[in-house]
Coordinates of C-alpha atoms in Angstrom, one line a residue:
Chain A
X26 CA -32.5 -0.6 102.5
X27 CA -30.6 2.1 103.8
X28 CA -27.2 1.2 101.9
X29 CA -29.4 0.7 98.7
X30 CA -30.4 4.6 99.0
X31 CA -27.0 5.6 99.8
X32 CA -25.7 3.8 96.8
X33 CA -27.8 5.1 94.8
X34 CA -27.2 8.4 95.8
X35 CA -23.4 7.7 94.8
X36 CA -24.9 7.1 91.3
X37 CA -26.3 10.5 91.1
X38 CA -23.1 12.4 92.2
X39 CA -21.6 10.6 88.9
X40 CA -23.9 11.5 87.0
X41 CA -23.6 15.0 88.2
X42 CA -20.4 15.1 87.3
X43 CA -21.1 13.7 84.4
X44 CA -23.7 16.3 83.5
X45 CA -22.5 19.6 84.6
X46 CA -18.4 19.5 84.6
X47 CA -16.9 20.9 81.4
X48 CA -13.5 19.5 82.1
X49 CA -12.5 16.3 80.2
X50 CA -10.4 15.0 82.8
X51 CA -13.7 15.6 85.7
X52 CA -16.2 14.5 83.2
X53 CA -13.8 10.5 83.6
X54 CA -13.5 10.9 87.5
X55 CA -17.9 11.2 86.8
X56 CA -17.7 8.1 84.9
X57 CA -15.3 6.1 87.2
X58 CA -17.5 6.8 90.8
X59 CA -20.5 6.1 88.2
X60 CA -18.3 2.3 87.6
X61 CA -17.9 2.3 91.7
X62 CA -21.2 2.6 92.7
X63 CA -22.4 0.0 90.0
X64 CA -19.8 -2.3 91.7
X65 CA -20.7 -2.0 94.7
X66 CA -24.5 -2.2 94.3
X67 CA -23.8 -6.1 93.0
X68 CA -21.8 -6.7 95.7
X69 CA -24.0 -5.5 98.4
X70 CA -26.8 -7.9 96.5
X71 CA -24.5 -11.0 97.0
X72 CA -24.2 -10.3 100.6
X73 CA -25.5 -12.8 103.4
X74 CA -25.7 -12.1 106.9
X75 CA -23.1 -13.9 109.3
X76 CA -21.7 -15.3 105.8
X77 CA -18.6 -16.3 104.8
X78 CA -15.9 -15.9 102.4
X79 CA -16.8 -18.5 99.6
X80 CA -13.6 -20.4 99.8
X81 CA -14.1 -23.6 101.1
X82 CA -12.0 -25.1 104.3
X83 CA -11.8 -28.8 105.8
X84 CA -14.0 -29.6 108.8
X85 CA -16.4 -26.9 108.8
X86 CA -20.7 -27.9 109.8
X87 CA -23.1 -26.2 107.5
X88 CA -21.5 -23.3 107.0
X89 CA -23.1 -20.2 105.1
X90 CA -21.4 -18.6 102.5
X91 CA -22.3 -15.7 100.6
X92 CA -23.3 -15.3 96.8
X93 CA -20.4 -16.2 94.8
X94 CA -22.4 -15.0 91.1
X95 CA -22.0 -11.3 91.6
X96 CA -18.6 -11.1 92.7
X97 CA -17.5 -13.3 89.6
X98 CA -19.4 -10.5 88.0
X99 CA -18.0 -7.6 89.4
X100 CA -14.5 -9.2 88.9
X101 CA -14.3 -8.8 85.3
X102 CA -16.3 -5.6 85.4
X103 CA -13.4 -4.0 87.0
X104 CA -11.0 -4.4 84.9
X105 CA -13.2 -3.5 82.0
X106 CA -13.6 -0.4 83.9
X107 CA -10.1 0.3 84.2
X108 CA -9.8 -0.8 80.3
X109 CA -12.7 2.1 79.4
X110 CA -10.9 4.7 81.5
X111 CA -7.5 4.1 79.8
X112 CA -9.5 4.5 76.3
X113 CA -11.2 7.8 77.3
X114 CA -8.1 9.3 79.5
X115 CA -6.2 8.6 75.5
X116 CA -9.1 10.4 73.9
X117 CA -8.5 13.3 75.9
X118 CA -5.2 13.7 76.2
X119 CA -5.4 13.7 71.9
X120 CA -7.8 16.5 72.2
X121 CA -5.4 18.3 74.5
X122 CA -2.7 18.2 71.9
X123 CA -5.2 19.2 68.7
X124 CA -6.8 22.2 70.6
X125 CA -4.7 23.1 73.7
X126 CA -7.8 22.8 76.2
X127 CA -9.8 20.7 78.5
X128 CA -12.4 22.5 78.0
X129 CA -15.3 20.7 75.7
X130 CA -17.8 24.1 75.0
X131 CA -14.3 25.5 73.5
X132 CA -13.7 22.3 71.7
X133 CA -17.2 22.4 70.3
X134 CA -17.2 26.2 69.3
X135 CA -13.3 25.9 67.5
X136 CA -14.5 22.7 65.8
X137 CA -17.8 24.7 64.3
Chain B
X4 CA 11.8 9.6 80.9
X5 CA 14.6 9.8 82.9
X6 CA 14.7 7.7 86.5
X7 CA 14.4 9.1 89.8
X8 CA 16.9 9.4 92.5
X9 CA 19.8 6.5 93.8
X10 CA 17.2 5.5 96.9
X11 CA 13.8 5.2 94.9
X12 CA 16.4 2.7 92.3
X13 CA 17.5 0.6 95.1
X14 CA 14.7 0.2 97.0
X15 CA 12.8 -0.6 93.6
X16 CA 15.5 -3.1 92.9
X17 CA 14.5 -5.1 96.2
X18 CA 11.1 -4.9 95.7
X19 CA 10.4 -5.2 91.9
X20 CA 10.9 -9.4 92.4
X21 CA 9.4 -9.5 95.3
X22 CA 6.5 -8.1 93.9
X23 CA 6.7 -10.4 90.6
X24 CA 6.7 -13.3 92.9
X25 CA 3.8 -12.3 94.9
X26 CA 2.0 -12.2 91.6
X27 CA 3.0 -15.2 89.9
X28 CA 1.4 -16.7 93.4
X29 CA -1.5 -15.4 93.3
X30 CA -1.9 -16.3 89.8
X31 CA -1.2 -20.4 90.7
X32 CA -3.1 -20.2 93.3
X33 CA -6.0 -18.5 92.0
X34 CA -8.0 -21.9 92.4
X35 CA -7.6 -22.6 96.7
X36 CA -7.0 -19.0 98.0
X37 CA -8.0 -15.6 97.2
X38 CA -7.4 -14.1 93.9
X39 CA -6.8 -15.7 90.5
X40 CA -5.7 -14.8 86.8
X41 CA -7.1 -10.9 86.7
X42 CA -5.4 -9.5 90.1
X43 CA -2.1 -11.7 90.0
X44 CA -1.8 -10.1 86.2
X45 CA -2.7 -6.8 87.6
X46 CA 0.2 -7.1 90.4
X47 CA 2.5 -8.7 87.2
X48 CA 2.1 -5.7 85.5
X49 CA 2.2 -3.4 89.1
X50 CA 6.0 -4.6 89.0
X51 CA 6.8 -3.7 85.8
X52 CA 5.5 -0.2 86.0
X53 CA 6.6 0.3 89.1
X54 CA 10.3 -0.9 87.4
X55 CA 9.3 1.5 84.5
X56 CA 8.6 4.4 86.6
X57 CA 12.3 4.5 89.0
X58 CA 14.5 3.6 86.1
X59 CA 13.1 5.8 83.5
X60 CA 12.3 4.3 79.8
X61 CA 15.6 3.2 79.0
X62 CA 14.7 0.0 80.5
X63 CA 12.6 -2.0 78.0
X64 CA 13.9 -0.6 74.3
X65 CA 10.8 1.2 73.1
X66 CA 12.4 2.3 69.6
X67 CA 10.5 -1.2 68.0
X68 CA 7.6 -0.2 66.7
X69 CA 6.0 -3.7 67.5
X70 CA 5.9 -3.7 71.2
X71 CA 7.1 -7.2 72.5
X72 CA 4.1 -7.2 75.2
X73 CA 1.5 -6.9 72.6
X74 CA 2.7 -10.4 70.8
X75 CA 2.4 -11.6 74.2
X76 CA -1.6 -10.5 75.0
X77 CA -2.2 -11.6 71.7
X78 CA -1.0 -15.1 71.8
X79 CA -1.9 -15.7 75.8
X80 CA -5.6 -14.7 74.0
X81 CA -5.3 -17.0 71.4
X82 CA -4.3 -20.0 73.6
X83 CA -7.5 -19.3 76.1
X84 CA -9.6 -19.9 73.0
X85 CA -7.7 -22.8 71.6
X86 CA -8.0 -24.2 75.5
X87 CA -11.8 -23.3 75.3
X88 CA -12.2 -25.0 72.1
X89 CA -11.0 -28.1 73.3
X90 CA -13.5 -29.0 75.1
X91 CA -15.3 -30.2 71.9
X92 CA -13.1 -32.8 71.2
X93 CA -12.8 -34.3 74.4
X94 CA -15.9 -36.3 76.1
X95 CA -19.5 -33.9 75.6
X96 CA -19.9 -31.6 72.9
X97 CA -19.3 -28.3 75.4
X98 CA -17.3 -25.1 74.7
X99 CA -15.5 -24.8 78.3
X100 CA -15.7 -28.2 79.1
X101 CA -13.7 -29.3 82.0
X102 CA -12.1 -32.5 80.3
X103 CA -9.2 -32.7 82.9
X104 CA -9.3 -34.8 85.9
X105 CA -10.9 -33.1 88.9
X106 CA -8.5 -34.5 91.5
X107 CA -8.9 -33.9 95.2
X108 CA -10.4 -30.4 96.6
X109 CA -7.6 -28.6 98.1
X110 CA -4.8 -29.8 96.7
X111 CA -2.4 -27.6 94.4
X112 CA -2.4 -29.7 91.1
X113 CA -6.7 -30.0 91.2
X114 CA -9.6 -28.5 89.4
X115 CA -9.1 -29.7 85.8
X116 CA -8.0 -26.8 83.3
X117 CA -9.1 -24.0 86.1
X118 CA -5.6 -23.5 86.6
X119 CA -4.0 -23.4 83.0
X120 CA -7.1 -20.4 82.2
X121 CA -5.9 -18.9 85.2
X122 CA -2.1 -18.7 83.8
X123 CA -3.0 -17.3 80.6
X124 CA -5.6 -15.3 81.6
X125 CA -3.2 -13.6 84.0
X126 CA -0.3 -13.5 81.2
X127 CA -2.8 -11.6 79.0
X128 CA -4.2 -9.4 81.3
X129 CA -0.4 -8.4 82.7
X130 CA 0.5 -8.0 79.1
X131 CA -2.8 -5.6 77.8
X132 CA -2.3 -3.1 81.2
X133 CA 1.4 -2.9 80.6
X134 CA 0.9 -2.4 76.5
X135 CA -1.9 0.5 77.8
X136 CA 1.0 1.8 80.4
X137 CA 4.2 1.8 77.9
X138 CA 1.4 3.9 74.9
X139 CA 0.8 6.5 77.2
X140 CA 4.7 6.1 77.9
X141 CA 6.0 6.4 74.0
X142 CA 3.0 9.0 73.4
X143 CA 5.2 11.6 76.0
X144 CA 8.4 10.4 74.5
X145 CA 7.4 11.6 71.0
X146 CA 5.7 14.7 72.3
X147 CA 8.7 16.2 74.1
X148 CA 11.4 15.6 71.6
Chain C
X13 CA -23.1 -4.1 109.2
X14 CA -25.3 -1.9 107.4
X15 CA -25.0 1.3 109.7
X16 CA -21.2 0.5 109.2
X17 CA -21.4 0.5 105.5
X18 CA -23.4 3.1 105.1
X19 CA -20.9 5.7 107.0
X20 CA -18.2 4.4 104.9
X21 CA -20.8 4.7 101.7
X22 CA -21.5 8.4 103.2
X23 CA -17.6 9.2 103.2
X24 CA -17.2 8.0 99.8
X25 CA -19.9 10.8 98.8
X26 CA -18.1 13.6 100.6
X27 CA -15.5 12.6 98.5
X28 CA -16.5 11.9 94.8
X29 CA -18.3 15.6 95.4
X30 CA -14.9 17.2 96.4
X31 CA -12.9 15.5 93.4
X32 CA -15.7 17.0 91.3
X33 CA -15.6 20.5 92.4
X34 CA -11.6 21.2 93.7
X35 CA -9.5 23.9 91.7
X36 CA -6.5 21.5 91.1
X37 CA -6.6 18.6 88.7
X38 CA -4.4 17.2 90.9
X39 CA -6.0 17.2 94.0
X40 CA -9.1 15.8 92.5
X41 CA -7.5 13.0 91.0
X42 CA -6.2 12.1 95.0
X43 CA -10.0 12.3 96.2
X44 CA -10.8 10.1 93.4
X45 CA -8.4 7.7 95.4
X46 CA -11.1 7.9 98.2
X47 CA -13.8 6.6 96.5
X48 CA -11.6 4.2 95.2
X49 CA -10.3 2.8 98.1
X50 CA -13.0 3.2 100.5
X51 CA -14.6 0.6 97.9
X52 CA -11.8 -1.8 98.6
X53 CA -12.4 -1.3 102.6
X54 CA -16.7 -2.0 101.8
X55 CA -15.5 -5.1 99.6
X56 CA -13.3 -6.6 102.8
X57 CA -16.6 -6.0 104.5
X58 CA -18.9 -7.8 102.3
X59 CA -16.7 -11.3 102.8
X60 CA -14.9 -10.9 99.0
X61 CA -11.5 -10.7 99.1
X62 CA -11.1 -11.5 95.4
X63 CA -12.6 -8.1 94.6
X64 CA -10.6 -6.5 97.4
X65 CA -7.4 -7.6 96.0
X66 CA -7.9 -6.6 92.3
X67 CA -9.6 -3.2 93.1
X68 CA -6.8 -2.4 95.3
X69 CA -4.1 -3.0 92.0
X70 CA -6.6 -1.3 89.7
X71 CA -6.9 2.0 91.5
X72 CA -3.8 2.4 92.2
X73 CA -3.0 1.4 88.4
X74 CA -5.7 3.9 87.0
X75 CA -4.0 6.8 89.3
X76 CA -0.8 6.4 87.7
X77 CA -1.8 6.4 84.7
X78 CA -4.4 9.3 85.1
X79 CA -1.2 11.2 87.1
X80 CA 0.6 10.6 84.2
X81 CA -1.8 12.2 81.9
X82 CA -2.6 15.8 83.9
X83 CA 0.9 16.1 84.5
X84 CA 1.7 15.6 80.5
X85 CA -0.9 18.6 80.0
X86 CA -2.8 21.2 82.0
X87 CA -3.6 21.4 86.3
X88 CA -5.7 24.2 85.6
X89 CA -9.4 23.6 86.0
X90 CA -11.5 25.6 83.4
X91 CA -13.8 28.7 84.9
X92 CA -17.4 27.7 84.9
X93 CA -19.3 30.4 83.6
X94 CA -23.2 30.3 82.7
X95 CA -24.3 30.3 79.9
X96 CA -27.9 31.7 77.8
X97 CA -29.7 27.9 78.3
X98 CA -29.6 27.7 81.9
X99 CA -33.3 27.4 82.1
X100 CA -33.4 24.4 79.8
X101 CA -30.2 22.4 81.1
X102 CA -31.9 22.6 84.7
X103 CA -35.1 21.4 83.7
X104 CA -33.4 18.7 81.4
X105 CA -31.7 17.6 84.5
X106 CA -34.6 17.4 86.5
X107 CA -36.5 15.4 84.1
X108 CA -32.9 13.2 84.3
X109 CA -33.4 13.1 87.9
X110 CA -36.9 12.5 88.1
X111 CA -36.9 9.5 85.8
X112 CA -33.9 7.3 87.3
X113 CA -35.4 7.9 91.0
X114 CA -38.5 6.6 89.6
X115 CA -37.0 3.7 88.0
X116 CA -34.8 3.0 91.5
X117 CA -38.3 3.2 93.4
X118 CA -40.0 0.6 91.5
X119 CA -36.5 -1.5 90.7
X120 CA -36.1 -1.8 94.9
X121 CA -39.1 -3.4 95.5
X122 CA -39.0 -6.8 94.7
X123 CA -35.5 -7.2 96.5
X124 CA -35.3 -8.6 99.6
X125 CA -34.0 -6.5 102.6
X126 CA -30.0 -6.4 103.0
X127 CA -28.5 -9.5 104.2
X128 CA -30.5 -12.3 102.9
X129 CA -30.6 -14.3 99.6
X130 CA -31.9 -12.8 96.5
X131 CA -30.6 -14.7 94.0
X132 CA -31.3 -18.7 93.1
X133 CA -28.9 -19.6 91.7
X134 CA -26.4 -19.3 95.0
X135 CA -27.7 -22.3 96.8
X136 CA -26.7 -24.5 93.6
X137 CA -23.1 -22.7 93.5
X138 CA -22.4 -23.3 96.9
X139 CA -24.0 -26.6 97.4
X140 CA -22.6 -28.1 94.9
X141 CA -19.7 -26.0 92.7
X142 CA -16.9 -27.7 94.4
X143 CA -17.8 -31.1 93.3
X144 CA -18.7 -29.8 90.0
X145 CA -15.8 -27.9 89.4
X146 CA -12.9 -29.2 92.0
X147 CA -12.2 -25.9 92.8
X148 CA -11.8 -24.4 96.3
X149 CA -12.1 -21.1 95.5
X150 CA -15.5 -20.8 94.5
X151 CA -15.2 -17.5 92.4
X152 CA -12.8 -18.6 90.6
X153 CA -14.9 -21.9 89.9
X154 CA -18.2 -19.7 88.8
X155 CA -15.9 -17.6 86.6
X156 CA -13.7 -20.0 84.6
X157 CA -16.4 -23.1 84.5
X158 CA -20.2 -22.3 85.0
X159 CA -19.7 -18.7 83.1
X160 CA -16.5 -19.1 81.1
X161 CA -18.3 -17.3 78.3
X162 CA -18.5 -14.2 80.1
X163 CA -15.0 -14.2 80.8
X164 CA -13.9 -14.6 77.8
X165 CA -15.9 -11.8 76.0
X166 CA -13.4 -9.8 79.2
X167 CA -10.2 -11.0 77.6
X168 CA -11.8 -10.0 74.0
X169 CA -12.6 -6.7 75.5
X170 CA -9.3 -5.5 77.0
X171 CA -7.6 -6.7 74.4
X172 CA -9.6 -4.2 72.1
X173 CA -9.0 -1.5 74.4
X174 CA -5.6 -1.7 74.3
X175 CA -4.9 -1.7 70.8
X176 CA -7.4 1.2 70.7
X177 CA -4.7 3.0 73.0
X178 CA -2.2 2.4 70.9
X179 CA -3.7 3.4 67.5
X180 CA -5.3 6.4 68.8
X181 CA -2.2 7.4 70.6
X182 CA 0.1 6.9 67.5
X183 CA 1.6 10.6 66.9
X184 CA 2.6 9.5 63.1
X185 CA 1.5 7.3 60.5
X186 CA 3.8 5.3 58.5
X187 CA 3.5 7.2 55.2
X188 CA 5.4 10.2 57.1
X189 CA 7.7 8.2 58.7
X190 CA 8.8 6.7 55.3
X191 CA 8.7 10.0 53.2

């Protein structure tokens, strides 16, 4: 239960981030540990004790392997994530360009 | 652009192939060992950039305005569908049916059409980071001159 | 296992707070590399080495490309100054906070404690997805075959992002280039 908290907790510096930076380029490093801990929340679900890899091998006894579902999951998820990032990380550099800052209260009060 | 120094080029120049190579296994073998059609792209598409990046932009002409890697994610998409779709043609009426023989477990030529989705799902996903890559490349171009 | 991962989990804290709060845009994008790969080092832990390998390309991809951006603009972080509504972001915030810890409280219940099976469907994909499918890899077997749906909606997605790159990124239209 412990890892659950602490993942959790990884969450919540994203969202921090996410909440309080008012620098484009911070606000996607918030999103992107936001993606990481999501990640690795699925993967810990999958995980069996004393499992193994789920690839299968000749001459093995009853062996135990763990989930296979959420890591076919979290598979595509990642490159999504890296897709998103690419998307926003073009966003922002255009409003660097336009209005010569990072910063998005500026943005807001130029724009008004 | 421009490249980088005489070192960063040679050593680039020995490892750019190997790298390829590394990917294009990992893409075949995607169904017996570790990895498949999304990281043997990614490592495709590692080489390239990392090609990109020593020798400067000179490399691959970017003056086209229609970027030879996007005709390539686009038909590599279009042939996972067609793939996909022909399935309902061939024994039940399933989108992704697996109408291949299955073969043995283990060997290289198994699995039905597990591999071929591998292959293209690797040549589009190779082809949609490096299209992302080479924007952001032509975007800096055009901004500094 | 889980006292391991949860030091790991701990340092991967320490440093998505320091990426958020350094000076340099620089030197936050290199602590973003922690988190990133002390993710790959957790995956190698949890027995998947599929995820291992393509997290390991896509960070280092997603560096160069982030790199590539701060160095095409600004290093500079902007000043944080207050401003007049600090009383309502902070209780906003805490509302935020209350509700998702709340949610995580009741959500966490009904799983089972770390290391044992939570989802049915696993026996069936490991009893019997290598007959099914004739594939050794079993990931690769659940992603192509039992959910090839899902991975195709991933190919339909990253295809859209990239062609959103490149039309947002287009400096100018082809009127001007003609006139």
């Amino acid at each position: 239960m412990m890892v659950y908290i602490m993942c959790f907790i990884l969450f919540m510096v994203g969202l921090y981030g996410v909440l309080t930076r008012r620098n484009l380029i911070k606000i996607v490093i918030g999103f992107s540990i936001m993606e990481f801990s999501c990640f690795l929340f699925l993967a810990l679900i999958g995980y069996i004790e004393n499992g193994l890899a789920p690839i299968l091998k000749e001459g093995m006894k009853n062996p135990v392997y763990v989930d296979p579902l959420p890591q076919a999951m979290v598979l595509t998820a990642i490159v999504i994530g890296l897709a998103t990032t690419a998307m926003l990380l073009a966003i922002a550099i255009r409003i660097y360009k336009k209005y010569g800052t990072f910063d998005i209260r500026k943005v807001n009060e130029l724009k008004g | 652009m421009n490249g980088m120094s005489l070192i960063v080029k040679k050593v680039t120049q020995l490892m750019s192939g190997l790298i390829f190579m590394y990917g294009l296994y990992i893409i075949t073998h995607g169904h017996l060992t570790p990895g498949g059609g999304f990281a043997g792209g990614a490592i495709v598409a590692g080489a390239f950039i990392l090609l990109i990046l020593a020798f400067g932009s000179k490399v691959i002409s970017l003056r086209t305005e229609k970027s030879q890697t996007s005709i390539t994610e686009s038909l590599a998409l279009l042939i996972v569908i067609i793939l996909a779709g022909a399935g309902l043609f061939f024994g039940s009426y399933v989108f992704f049916n697996n109408y291949l023989p299955e073969g043995e477990v283990g060997e290289l030529i198994s699995a039905g059409v597990i591999p071929l989705y591998n292959i293209f799902v690797g040549m589009e996903v190779s082809a949609a980071l490096l299209t992302i890559f080479l924007g952001l490349v032509i975007y800096k171009e055009e901004v500094a001159s | 296992m889980e006292t391991l991962l949860s030091i790991l989990i701990g340092f991967m804290i320490i440093g998505a707070l320091y990426a958020l709060h350094a000076r340099d845009l620089l030197s936050a994008l290199i602590a973003q590399g922690i988190v990133g790969y002390g993710l790959v080092i957790c995956f190698l832990n949890l027995r998947a080495p599929d995820l291992a390998i393509v997290q390991i390309v896509v960070e280092t991809i997603t560096l160069i490309v982030m790199v590539a951006v701060v160095l095409n603009s600004s290093r500079e972080e902007v000043r944080e100054s207050w401003n007049r509504n600090k009383v309502l972001n902070i209780m906003s915030s805490l509302l935020i906070i209350g509700i998702l810890v709340y949610v995580f409280a009741i959500m966490i219940g009904p799983l089972q404690p770390f290391g044992e099976h939570t989802t049915r469907m696993s026996e069936f994909y490991t009893q019997n997805g290598a007959e099914a499918t004739g594939s050794a890899n079993l990931v690769t077997g659940v992603l192509f075959d039992f959910r090839g749906y899902d991975t195709l909606g991933e190919a339909t997605i990253l295809f859209t992002a990239a062609l959103g790159v490149i039309t947002i990124l287009r400096s100018k239209s082809k009127k001007e280039s003609t006139s």
